[in-house]
GROMACS .gro file of C-alpha atoms in nm:
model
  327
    1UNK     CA    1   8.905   9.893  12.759
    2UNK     CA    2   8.983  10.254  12.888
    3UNK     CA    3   9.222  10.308  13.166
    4UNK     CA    4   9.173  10.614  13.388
    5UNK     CA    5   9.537  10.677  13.569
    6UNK     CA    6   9.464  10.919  13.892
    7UNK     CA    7   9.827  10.933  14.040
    8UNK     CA    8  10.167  10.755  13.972
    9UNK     CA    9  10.351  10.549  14.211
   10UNK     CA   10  10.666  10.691  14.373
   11UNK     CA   11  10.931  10.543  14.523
   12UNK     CA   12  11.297  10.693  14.664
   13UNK     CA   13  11.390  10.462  14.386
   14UNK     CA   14  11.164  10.455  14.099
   15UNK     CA   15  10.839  10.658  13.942
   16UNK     CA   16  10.618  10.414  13.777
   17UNK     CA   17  10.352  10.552  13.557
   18UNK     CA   18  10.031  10.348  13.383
   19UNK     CA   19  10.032  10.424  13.015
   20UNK     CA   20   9.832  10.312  12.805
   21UNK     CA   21   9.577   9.991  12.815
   22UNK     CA   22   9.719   9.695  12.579
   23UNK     CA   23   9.570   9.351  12.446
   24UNK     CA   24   9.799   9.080  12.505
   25UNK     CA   25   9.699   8.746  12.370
   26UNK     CA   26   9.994   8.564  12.309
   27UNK     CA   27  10.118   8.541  12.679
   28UNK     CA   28   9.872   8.323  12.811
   29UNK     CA   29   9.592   8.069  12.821
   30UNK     CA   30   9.295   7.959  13.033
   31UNK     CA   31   9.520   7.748  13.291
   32UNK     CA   32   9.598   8.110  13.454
   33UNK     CA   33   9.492   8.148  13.764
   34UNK     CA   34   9.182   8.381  13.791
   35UNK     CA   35   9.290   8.739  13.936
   36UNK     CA   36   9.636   8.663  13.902
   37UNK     CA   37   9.837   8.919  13.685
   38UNK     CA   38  10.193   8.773  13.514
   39UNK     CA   39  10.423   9.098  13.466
   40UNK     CA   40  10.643   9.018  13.150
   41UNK     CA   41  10.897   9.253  12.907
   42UNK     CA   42  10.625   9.536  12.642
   43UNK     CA   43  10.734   9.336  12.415
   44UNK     CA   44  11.125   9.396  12.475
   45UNK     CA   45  11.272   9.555  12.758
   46UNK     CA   46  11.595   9.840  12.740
   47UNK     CA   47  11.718   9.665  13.061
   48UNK     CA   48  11.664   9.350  13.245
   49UNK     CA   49  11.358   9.091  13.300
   50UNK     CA   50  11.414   8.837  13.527
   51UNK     CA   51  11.114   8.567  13.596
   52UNK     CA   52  11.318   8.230  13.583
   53UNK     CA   53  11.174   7.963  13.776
   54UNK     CA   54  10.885   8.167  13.852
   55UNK     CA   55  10.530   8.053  13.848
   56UNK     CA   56  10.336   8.278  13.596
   57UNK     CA   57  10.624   8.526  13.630
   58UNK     CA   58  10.435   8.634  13.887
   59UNK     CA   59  10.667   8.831  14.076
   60UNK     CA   60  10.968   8.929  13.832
   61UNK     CA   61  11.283   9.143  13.848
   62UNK     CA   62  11.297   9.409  13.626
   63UNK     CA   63  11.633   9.633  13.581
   64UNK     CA   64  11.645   9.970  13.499
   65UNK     CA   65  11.956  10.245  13.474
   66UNK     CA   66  11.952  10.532  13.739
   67UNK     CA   67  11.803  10.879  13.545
   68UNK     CA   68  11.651  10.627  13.239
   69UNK     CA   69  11.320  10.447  13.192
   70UNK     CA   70  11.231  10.087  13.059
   71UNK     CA   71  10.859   9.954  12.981
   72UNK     CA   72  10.707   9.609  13.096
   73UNK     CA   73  10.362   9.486  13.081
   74UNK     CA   74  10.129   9.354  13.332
   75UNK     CA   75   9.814   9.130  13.235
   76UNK     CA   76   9.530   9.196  13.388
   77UNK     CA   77   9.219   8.912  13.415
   78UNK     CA   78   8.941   9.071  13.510
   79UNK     CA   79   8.660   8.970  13.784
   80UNK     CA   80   8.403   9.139  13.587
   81UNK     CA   81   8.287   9.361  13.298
   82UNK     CA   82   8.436   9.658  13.547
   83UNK     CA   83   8.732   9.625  13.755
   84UNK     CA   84   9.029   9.810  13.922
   85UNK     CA   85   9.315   9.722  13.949
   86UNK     CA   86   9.523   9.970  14.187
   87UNK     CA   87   9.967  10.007  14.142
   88UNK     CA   88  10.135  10.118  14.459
   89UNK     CA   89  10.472  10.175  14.595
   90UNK     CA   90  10.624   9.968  14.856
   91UNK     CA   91  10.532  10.223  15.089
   92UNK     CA   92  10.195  10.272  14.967
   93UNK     CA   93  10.197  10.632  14.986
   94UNK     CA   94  10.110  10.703  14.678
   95UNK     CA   95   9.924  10.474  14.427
   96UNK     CA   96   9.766  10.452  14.047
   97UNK     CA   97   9.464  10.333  14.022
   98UNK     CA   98   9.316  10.222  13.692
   99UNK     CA   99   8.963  10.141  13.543
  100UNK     CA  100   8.895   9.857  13.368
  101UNK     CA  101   8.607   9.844  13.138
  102UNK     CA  102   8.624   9.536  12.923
  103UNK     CA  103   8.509   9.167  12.940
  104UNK     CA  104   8.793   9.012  12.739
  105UNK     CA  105   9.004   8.794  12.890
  106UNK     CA  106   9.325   8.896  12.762
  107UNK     CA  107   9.400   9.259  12.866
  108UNK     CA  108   9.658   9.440  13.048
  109UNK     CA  109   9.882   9.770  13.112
  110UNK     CA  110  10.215   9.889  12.981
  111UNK     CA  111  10.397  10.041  13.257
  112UNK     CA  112  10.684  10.336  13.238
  113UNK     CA  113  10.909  10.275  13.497
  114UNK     CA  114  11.156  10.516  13.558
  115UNK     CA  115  11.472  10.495  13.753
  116UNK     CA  116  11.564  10.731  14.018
  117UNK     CA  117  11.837  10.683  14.304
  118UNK     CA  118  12.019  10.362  14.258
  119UNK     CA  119  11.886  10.105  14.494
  120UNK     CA  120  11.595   9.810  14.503
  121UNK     CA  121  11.149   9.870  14.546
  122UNK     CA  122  10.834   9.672  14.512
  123UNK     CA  123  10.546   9.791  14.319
  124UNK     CA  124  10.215   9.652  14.403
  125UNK     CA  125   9.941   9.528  14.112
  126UNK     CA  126   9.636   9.443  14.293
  127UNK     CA  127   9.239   9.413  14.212
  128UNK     CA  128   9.103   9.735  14.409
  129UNK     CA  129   8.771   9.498  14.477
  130UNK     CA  130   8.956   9.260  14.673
  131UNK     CA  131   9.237   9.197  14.967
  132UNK     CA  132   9.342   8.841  14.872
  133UNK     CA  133   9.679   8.838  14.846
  134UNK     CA  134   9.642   8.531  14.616
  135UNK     CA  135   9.490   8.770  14.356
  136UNK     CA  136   9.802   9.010  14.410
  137UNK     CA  137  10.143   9.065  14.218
  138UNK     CA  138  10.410   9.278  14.243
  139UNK     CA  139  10.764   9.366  14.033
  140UNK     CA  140  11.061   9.389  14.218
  141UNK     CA  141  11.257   9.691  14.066
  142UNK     CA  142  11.656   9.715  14.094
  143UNK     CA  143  11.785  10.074  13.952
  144UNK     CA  144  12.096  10.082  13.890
  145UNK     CA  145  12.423  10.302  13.789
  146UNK     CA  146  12.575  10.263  13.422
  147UNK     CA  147  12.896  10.106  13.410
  148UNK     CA  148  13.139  10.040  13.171
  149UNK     CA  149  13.410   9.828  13.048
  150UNK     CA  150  13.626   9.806  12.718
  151UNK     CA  151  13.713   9.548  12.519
  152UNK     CA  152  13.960   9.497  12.245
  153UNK     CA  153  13.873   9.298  11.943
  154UNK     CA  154  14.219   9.163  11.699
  155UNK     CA  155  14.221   8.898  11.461
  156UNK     CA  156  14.507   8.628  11.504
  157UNK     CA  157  14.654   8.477  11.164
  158UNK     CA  158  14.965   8.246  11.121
  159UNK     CA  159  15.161   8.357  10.851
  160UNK     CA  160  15.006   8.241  10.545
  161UNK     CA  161  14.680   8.223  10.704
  162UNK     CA  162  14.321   8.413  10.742
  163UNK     CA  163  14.117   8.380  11.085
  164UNK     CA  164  13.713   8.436  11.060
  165UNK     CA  165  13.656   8.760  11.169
  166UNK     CA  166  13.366   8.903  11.352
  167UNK     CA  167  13.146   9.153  11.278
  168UNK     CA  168  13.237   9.442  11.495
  169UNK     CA  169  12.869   9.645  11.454
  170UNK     CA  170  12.707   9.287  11.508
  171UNK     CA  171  12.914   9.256  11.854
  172UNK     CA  172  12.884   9.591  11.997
  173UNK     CA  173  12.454   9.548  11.909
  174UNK     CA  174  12.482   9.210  12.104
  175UNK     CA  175  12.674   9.272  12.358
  176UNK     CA  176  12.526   9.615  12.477
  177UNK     CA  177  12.126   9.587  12.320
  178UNK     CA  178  12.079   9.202  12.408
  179UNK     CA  179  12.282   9.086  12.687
  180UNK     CA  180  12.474   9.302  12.918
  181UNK     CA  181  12.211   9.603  12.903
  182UNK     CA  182  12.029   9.393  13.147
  183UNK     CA  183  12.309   9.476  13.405
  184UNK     CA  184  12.301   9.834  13.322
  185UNK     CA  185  12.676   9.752  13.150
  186UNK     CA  186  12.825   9.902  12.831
  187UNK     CA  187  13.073   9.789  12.629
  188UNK     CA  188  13.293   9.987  12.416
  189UNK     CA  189  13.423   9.780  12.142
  190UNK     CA  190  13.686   9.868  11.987
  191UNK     CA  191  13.938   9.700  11.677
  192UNK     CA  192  14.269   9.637  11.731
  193UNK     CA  193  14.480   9.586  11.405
  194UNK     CA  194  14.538   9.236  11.271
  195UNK     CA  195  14.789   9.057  11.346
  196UNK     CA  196  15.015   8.805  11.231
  197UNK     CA  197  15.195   8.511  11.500
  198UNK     CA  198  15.400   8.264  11.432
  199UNK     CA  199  15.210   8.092  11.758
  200UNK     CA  200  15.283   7.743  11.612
  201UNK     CA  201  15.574   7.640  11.820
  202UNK     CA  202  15.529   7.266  11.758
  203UNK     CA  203  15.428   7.304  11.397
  204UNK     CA  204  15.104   7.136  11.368
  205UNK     CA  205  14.896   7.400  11.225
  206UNK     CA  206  14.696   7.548  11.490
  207UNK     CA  207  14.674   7.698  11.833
  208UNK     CA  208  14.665   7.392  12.123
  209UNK     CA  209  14.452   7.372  12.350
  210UNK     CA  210  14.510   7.140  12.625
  211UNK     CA  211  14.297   6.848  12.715
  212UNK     CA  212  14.345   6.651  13.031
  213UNK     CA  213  14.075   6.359  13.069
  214UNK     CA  214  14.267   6.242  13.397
  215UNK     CA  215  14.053   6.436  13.585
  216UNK     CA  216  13.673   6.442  13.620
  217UNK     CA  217  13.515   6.610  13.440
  218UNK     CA  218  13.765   6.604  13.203
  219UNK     CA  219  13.944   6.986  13.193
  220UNK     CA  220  14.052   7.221  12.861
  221UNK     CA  221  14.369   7.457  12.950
  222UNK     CA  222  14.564   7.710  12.707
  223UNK     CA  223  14.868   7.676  12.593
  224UNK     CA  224  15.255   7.792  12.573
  225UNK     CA  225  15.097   7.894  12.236
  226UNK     CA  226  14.822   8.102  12.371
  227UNK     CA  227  15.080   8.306  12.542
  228UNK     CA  228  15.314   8.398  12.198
  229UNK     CA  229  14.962   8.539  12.113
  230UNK     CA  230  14.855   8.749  12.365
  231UNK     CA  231  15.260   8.882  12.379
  232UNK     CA  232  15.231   8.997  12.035
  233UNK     CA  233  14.941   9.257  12.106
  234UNK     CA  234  14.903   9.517  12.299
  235UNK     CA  235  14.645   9.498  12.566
  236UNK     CA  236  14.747   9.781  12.773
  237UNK     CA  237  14.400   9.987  12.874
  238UNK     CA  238  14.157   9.725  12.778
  239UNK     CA  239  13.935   9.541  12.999
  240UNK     CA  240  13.934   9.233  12.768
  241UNK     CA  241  14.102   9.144  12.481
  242UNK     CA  242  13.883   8.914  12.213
  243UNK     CA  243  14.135   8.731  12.026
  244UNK     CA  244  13.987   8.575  11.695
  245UNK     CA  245  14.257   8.220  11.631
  246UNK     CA  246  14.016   8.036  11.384
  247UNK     CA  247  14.276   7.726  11.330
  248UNK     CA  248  14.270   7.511  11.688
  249UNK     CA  249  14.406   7.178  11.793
  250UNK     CA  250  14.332   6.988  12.093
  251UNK     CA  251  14.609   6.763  12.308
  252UNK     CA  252  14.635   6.561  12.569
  253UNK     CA  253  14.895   6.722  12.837
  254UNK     CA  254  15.231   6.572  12.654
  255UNK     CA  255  15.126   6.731  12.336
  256UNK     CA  256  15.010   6.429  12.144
  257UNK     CA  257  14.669   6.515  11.927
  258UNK     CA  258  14.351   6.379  12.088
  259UNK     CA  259  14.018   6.322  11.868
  260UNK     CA  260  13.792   6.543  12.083
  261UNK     CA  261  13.550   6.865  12.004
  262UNK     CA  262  13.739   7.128  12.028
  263UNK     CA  263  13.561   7.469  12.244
  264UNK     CA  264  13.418   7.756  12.058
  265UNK     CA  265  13.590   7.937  12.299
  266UNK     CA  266  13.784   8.000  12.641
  267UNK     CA  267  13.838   8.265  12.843
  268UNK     CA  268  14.017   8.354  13.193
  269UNK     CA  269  13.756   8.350  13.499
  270UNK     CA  270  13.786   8.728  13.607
  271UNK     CA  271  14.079   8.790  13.378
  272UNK     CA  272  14.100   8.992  13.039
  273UNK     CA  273  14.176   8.730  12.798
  274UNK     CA  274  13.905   8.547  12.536
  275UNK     CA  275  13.987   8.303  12.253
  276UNK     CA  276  13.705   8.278  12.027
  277UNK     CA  277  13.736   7.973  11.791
  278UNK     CA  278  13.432   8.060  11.585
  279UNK     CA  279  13.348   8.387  11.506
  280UNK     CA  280  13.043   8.433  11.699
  281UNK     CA  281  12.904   8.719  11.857
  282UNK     CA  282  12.692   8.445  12.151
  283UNK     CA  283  13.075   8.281  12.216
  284UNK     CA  284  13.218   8.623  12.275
  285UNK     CA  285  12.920   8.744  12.470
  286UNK     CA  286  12.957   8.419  12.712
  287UNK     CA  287  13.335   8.436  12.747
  288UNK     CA  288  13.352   8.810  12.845
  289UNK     CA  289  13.094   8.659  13.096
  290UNK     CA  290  13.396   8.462  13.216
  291UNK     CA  291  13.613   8.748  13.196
  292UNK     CA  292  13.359   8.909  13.441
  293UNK     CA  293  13.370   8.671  13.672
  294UNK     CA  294  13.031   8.471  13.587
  295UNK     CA  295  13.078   8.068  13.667
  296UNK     CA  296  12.822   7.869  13.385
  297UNK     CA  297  12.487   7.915  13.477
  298UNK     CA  298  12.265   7.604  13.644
  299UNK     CA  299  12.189   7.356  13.429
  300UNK     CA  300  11.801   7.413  13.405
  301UNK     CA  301  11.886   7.782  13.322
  302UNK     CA  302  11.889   7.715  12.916
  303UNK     CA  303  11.794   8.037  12.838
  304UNK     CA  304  12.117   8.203  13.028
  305UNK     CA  305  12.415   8.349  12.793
  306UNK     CA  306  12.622   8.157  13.067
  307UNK     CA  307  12.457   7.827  12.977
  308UNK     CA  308  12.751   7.566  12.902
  309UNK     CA  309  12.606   7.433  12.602
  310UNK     CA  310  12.464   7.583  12.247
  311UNK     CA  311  12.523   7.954  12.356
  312UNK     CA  312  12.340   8.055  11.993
  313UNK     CA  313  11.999   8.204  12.090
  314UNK     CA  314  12.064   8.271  12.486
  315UNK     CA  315  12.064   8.564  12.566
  316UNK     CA  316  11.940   8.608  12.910
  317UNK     CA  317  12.112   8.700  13.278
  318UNK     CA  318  11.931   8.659  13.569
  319UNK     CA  319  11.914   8.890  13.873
  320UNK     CA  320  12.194   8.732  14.095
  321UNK     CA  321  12.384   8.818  13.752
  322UNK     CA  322  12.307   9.175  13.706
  323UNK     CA  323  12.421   9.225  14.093
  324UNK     CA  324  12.714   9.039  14.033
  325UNK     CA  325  12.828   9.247  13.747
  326UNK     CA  326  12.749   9.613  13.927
  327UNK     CA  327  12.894   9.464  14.249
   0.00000   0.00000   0.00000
């Protein structure tokens, strides 16, 4: 296939550029709808993707930080042995066009998108040979600003006692190459010395967390002892704090133990406090969430860091996410 790019498609947000031509076979198969072209991450995006709940990821969200570029891919099914297929702007001033010379099925383009002025465009992928806007796609572009936060990372022991620690190169990669770079957010991650609490004001070995099944659904609150943690360190010019407490216990609201699952973790909704039970770089991704504000995400949203259950392995946010975060 060769791939002839006459002009690049400008925006007051965005520059999006054709280039080069790309075989993608592993994307899709022959239920796709003829002339329809799914836009999906080249093969793994800087910033954000979003095409949940969207047919063929047809018409996507992709992210990308003011005065930086990102990459996606578009798959093209062609009509015929030669075909165009034409990339405009929203205001279709200026447009790529792009020849098509091949008669396999699977082909497509990898497109530079570069952001500009913060702000939110369209960018038209179209068959030149044809006006059906059934045989049309576009990707919705959102550029936005880099922000930043910081978050402070201390390992909790009783006296006597080791905590799992985390793997602060492991976090910092997670947090700022997986997840929240799809917000345009950056994390600095930073240690804070270990420390030793006596938090065990009732002597049964571990940190309590509080478990009320009178109401429904059943609720999990912290503790008198979660406070003689977070009063032993010093938070002051963090964002968050990450406290690693490996040894947990779970009670019923008069302090007598109850047999339940305890949480990998719990964090304050729009505060700066996260109590990670297990040493995991997915619990302390989805608690900052918390921390940031983000509610769990809907049920059917599996693939969403903010997914209540089994966090290992999801490690997606989803455009209502990204806006939440910048806003």
């Amino acid at each position: 296939m060769t791939v002839t790019l006459e002009n690049a498609s400008f925006s007051d947000e965005v520059t999006v550029y054709v280039i080069e031509s790309v075989t993608f076979t592993e994307h899709f198969d022959d239920s796709e709808i003829t002339g329809v072209k799914p836009i999906f991450p080249s093969p793994k995006p800087e910033y954000g993707f979003d095409n949940f709940g969207l047919s063929n990821s047809v018409h996507p969200w992709k992210s990308v930080e003011v005065t930086s570029s990102d990459f996606c891919g578009v798959h093209i099914t062609p009509f015929s042995s030669k075909n165009e297929v034409s990339i405009e702007s929203q205001d279709k001033s200026i447009a790529a066009t792009t020849a098509l010379d091949n008669t396999s099925y699977a082909t497509g383009l990898k497109l530079y998108i570069n952001g500009v002025n913060k702000g939110e465009t369209k960018v038209d992928v179209k068959p030149s040979i044809s006006e059906n806007t059934a045989n049309c796609n576009y990707i919705n572009i959102v550029v936005y600003p880099k922000k930043s936060r910081k978050v402070g990372i201390v390992l909790i022991n009783l006296p006597g006692r080791t905590s799992m620690d985390i793997n602060i190169a492991d976090l910092r990669s997670h947090l700022n190459e997986d997840i929240y770079n799809q917000a345009v957010l950056e994390w600095e991650v930073i240690r804070i010395p270990n420390t030793i609490v006596n938090f065990d004001l009732d002597g049964n070995g571990g940190v309590n967390i509080i478990y009320d099944n009178s109401t429904s659904p059943a609720s999990y609150s912290l503790s008198l002892e979660h406070a003689e943690i977070v009063n032993a360190v010093n938070s002051n010019g963090y964002d968050s704090v990450i406290y690693l407490v490996e040894d947990v216990r779970m009670v019923d609201p008069n302090g007598a133990a109850v047999s339940v699952s305890r949480p990998n973790g719990m964090a304050d909704l729009g505060g700066n406090r996260a109590f990670i039970h297990n040493a995991s770089v997915s619990t302390s991704a989805h608690e900052l969430g918390h921390n940031l504000g983000m509610r769990h995400s809907p049920n059917g949203d599996k693939e969403n860091i903010m997914y209540f259950q089994g966090i290992q392995g999801r490690d997606r946010l989803r455009k209502n996410q990204w806006d939440f975060i910048q806003n």
